[in-house]
PDB file of C-alpha atoms in Angstrom:
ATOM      1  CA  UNK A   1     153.569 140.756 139.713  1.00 83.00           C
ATOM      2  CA  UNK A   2     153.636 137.304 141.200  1.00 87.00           C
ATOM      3  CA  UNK A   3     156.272 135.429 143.578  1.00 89.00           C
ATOM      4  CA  UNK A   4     157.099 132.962 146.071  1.00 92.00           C
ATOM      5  CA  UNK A   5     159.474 133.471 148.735  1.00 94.00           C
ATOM      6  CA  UNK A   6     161.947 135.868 147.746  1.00 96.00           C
ATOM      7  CA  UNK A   7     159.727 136.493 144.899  1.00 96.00           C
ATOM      8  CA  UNK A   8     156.772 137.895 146.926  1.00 95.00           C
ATOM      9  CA  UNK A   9     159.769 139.720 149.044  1.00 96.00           C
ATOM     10  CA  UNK A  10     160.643 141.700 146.412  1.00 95.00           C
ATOM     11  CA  UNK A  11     157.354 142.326 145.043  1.00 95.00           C
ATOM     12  CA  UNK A  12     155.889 143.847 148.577  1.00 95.00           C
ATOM     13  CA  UNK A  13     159.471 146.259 148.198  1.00 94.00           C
ATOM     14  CA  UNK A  14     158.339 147.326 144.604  1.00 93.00           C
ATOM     15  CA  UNK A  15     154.802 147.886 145.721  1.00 93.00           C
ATOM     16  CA  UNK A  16     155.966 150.166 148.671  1.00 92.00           C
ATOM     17  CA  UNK A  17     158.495 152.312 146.315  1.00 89.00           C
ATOM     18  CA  UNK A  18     156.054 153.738 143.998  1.00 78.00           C
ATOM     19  CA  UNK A  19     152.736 153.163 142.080  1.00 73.00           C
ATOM     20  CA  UNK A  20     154.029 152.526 139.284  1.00 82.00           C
ATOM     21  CA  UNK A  21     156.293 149.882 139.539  1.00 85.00           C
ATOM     22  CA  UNK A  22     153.329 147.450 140.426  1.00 90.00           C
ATOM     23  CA  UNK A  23     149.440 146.635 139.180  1.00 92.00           C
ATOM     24  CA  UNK A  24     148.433 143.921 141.342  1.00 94.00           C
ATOM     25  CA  UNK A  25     150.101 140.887 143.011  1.00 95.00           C
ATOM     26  CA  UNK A  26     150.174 137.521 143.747  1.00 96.00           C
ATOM     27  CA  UNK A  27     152.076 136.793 147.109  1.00 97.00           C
ATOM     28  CA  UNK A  28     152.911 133.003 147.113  1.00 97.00           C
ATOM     29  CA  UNK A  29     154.080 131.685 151.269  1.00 96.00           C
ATOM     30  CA  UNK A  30     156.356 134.967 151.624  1.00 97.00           C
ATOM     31  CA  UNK A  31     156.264 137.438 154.908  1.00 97.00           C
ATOM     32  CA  UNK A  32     156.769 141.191 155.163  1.00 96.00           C
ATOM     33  CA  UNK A  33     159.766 139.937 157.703  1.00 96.00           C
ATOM     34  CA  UNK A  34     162.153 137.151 157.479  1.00 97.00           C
ATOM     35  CA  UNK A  35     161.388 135.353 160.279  1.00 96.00           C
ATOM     36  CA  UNK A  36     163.598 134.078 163.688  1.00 97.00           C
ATOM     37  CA  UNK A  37     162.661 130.581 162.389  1.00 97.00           C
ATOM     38  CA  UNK A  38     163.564 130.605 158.889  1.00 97.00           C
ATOM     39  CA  UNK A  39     166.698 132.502 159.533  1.00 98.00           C
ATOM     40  CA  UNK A  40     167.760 129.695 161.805  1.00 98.00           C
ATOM     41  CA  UNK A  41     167.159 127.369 158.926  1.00 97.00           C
ATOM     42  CA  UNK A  42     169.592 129.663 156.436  1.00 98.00           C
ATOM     43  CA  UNK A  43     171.933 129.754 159.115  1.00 98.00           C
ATOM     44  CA  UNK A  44     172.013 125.962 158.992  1.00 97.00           C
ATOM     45  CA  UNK A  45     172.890 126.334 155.972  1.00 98.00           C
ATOM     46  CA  UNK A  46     175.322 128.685 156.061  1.00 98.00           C
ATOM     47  CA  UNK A  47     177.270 126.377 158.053  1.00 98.00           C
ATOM     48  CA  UNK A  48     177.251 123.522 155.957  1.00 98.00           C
ATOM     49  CA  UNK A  49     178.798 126.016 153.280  1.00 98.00           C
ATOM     50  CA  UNK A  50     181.236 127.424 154.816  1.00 98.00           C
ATOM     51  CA  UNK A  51     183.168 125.199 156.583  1.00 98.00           C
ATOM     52  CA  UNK A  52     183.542 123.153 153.855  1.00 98.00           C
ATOM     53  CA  UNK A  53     187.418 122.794 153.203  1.00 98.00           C
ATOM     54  CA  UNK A  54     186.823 123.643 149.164  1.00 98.00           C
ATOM     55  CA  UNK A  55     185.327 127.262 149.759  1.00 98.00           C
ATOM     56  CA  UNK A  56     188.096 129.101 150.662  1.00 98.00           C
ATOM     57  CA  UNK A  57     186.664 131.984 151.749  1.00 97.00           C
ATOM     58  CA  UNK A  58     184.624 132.214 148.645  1.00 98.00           C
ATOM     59  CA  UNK A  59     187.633 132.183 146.580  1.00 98.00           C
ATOM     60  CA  UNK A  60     186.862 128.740 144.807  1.00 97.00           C
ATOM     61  CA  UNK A  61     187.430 128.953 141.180  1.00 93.00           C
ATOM     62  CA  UNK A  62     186.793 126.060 139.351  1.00 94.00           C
ATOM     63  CA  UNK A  63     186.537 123.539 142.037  1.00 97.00           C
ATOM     64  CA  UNK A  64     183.321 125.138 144.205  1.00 97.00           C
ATOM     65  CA  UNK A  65     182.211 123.129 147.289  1.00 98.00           C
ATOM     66  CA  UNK A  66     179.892 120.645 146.195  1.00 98.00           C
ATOM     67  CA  UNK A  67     179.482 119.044 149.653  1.00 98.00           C
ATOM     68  CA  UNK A  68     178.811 122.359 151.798  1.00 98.00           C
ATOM     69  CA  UNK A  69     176.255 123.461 148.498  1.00 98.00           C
ATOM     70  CA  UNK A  70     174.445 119.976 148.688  1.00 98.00           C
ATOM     71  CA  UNK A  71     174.332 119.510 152.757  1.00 98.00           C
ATOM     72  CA  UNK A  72     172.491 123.554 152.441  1.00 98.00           C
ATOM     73  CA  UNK A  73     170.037 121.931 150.101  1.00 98.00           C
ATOM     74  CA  UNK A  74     169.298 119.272 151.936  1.00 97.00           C
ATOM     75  CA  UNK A  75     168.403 121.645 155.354  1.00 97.00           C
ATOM     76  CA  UNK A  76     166.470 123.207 152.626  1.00 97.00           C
ATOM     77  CA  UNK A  77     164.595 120.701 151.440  1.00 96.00           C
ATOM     78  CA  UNK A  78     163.762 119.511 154.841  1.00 96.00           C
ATOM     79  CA  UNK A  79     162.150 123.341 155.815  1.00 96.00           C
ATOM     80  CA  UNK A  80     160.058 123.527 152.808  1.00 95.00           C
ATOM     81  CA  UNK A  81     157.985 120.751 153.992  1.00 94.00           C
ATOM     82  CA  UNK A  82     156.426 119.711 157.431  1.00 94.00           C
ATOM     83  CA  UNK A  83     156.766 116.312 159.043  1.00 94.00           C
ATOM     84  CA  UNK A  84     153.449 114.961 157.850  1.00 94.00           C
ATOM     85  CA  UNK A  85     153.794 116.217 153.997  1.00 93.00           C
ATOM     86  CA  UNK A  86     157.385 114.886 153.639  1.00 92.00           C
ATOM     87  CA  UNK A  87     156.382 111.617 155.100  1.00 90.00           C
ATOM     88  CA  UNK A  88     153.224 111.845 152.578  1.00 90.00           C
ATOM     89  CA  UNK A  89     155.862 113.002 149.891  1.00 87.00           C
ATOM     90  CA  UNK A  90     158.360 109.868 150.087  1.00 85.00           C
ATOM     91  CA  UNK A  91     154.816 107.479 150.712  1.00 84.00           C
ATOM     92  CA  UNK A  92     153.429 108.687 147.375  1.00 80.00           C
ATOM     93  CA  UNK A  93     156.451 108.318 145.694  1.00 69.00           C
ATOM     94  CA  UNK A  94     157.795 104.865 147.024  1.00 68.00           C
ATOM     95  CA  UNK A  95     154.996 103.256 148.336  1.00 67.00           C
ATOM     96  CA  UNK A  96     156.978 102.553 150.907  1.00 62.00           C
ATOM     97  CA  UNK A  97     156.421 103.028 154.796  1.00 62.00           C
ATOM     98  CA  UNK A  98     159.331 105.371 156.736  1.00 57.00           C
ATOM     99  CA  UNK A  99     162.035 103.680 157.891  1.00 58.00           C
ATOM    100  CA  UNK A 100     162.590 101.877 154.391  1.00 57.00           C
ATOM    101  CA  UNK A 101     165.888 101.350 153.439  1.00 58.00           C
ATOM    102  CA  UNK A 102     165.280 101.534 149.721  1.00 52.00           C
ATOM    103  CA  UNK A 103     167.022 103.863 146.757  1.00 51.00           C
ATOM    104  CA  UNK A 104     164.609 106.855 146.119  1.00 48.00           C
ATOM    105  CA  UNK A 105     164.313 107.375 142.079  1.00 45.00           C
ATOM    106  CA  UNK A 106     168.389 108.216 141.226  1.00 45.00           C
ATOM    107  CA  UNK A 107     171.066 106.430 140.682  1.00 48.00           C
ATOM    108  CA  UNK A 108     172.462 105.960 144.328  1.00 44.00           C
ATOM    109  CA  UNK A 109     176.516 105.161 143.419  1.00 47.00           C
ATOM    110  CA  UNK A 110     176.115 108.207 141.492  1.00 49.00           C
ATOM    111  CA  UNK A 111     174.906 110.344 144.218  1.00 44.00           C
ATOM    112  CA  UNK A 112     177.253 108.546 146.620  1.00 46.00           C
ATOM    113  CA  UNK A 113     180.209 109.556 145.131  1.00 48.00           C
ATOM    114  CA  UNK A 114     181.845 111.264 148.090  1.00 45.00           C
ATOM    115  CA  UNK A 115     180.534 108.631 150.272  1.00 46.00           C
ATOM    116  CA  UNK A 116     181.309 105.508 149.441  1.00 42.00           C
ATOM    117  CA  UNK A 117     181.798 103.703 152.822  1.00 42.00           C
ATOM    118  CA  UNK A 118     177.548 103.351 152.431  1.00 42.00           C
ATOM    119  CA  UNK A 119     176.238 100.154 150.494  1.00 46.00           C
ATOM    120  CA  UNK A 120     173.095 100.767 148.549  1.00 50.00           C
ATOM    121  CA  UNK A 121     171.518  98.596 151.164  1.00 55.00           C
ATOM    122  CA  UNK A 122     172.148 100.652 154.108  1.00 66.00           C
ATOM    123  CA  UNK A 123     171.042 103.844 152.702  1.00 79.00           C
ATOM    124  CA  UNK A 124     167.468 104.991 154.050  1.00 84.00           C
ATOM    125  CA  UNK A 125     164.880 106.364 151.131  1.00 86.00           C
ATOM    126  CA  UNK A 126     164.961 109.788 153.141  1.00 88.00           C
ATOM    127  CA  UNK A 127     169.063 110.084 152.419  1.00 90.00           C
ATOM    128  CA  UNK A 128     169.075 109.218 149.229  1.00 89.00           C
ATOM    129  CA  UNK A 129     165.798 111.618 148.068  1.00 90.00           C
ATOM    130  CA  UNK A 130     168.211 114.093 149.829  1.00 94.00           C
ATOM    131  CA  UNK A 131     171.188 113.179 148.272  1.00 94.00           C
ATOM    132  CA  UNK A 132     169.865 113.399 145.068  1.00 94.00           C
ATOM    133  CA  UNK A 133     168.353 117.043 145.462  1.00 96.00           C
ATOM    134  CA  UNK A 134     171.744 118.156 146.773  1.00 96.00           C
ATOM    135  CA  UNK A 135     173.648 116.611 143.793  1.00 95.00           C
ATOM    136  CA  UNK A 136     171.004 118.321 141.687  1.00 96.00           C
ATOM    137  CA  UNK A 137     171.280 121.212 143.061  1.00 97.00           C
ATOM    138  CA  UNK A 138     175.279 121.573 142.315  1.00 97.00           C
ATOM    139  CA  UNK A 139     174.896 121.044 138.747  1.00 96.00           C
ATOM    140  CA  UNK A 140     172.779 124.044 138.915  1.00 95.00           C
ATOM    141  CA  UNK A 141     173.871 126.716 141.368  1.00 96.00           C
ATOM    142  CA  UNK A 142     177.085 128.268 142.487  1.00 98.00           C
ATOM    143  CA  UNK A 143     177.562 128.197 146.533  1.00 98.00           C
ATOM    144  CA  UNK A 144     178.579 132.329 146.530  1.00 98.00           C
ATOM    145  CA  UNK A 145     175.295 133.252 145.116  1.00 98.00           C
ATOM    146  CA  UNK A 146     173.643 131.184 147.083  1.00 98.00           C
ATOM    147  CA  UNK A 147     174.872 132.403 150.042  1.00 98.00           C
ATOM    148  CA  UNK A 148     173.941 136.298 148.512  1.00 98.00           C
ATOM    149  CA  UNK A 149     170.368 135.181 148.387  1.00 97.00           C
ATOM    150  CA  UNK A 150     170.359 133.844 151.826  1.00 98.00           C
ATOM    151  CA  UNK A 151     171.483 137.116 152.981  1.00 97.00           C
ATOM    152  CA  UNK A 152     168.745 139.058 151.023  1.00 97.00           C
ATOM    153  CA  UNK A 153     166.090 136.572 152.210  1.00 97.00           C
ATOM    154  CA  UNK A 154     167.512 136.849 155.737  1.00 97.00           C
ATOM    155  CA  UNK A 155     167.684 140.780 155.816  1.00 96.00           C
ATOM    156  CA  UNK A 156     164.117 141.139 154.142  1.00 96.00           C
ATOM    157  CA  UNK A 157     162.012 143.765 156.312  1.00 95.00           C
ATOM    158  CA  UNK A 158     159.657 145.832 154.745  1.00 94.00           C
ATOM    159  CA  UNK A 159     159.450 148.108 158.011  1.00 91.00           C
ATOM    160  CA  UNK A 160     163.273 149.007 158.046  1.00 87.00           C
ATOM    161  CA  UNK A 161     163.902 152.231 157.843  1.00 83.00           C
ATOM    162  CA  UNK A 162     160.170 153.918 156.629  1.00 87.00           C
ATOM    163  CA  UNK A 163     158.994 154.143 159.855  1.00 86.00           C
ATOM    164  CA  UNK A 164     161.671 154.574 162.649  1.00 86.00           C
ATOM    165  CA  UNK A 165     159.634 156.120 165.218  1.00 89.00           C
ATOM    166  CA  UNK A 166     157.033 152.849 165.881  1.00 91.00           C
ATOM    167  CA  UNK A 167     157.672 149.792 166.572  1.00 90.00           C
ATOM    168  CA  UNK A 168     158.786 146.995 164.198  1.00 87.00           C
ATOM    169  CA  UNK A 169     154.747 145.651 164.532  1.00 87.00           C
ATOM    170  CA  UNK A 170     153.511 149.106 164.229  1.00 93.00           C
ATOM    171  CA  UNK A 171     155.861 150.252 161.159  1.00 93.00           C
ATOM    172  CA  UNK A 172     154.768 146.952 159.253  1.00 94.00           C
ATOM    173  CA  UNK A 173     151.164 147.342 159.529  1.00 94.00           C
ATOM    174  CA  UNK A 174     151.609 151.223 158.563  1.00 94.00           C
ATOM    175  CA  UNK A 175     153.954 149.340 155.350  1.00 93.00           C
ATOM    176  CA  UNK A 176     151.202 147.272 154.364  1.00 94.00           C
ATOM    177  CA  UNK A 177     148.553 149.847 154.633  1.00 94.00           C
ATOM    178  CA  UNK A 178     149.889 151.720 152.510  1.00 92.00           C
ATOM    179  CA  UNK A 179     149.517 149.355 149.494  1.00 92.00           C
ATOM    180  CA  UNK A 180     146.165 149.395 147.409  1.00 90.00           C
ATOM    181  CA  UNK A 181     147.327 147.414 144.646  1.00 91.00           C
ATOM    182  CA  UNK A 182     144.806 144.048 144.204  1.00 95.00           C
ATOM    183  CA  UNK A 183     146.446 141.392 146.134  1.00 95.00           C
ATOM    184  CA  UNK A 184     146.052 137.185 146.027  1.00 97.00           C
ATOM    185  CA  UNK A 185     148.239 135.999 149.053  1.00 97.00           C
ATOM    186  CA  UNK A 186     148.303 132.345 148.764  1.00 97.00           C
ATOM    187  CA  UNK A 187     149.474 130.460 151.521  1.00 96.00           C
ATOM    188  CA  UNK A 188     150.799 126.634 151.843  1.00 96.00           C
ATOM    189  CA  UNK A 189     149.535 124.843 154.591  1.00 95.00           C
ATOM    190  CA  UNK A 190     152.694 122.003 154.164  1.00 95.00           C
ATOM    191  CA  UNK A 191     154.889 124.937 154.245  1.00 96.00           C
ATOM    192  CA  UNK A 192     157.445 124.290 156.810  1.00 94.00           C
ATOM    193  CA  UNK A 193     159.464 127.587 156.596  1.00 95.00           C
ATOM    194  CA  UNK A 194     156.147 130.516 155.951  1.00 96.00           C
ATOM    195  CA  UNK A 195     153.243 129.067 157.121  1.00 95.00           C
ATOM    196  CA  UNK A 196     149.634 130.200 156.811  1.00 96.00           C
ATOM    197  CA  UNK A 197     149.983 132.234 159.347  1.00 96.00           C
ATOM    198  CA  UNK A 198     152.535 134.625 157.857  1.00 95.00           C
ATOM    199  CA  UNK A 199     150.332 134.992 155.049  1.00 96.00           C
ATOM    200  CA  UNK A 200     146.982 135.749 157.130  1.00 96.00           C
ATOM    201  CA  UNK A 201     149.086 138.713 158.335  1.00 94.00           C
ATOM    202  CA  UNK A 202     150.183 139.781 155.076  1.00 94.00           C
ATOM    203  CA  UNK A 203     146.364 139.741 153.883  1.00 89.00           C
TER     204      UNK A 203
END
């Protein structure tokens, strides 16, 4: 089994609830524990959600929050990267030095829509490449089940529960022992949200 993310979450779970449910894996920048940092980051993005005057309480129908979904992405976007790969993202893709008030590859009015008091000249290439991922983003996924797979990201521990008399360090590295399957863990070094490092524990 193979995943990033939530993907390697849940294949570490499946691993530690029975042989057969797993071979061998492929953990792509995942952690046995959600950490501090990157549940600051969902909780960003929980409150760009929420607040949002269309969600009612999750009780939106047919007209969803399309400003609270695309602000999350955006705080998304921004985590998945560090500062030197999304400046090296936007060079490679402009040409252009930051700071460049330019239109990224989308069609800015378009993505402006709810924001119209910005001319296309005033709009840096770092707003629009996040505007357009956020506008992308709502034509594909509903804010409620986003917010469910924030939670399950957030509440990911592979410790809880299996070993309640160590520690939460201890109980982890008993976890992990306790898997023989072959393992690749592949780590991203421009990974802003699980670095390296939380895959040189895993391994």
């Amino acid at each position: 089994m193979s995943g990033g993310s939530l993907g390697g979450m849940m294949a570490l779970e499946w691993a530690l609830l029975g042989k057969h449910f797993v071979r061998s894996m492929v953990l792509v920048a995942t952690a046995a524990r959600q950490s501090h940092w990157a549940i600051a980051w969902s909780e960003n993005q929980l409150a760009s959600i929420k607040p949002d005057s269309k969600f009612r309480g999750g009780r939106y129908g047919g007209d969803p929050p399309r400003d609270g979904l695309a602000a999350a992405r955006m705080a998304a976007m921004i985590s998945y990267r560090t500062h030197s790969s999304f400046e090296k993202m936007l060079l490679k893709v402009s040409g252009t030095r930051n700071g460049t008030r330019a239109p990224f590859a989308v069609d800015v009015q378009r993505a402006e829509r709810n924001d119209g008091h910005y001319d296309n000249s005033g709009i840096f290439l770092a707003q629009s490449y996040l505007r357009y991922q956020g506008e992308k983003f709502n034509a594909r996924f509903d804010a409620n089940c986003y917010l469910h797979i924030l939670d399950k990201i957030d509440s990911h521990d592979i410790a809880r529960v299996r070993y309640p008399s160590l520690s939460d360090d201890e109980a982890i590295l008993s976890d992990l022992s306790q898997i023989r399957k072959p393992t690749l863990v592949v780590g991203v070094p421009t990974d802003g949200l699980y670095p390296p490092s939380e895959q040189i524990f895993l391994s």
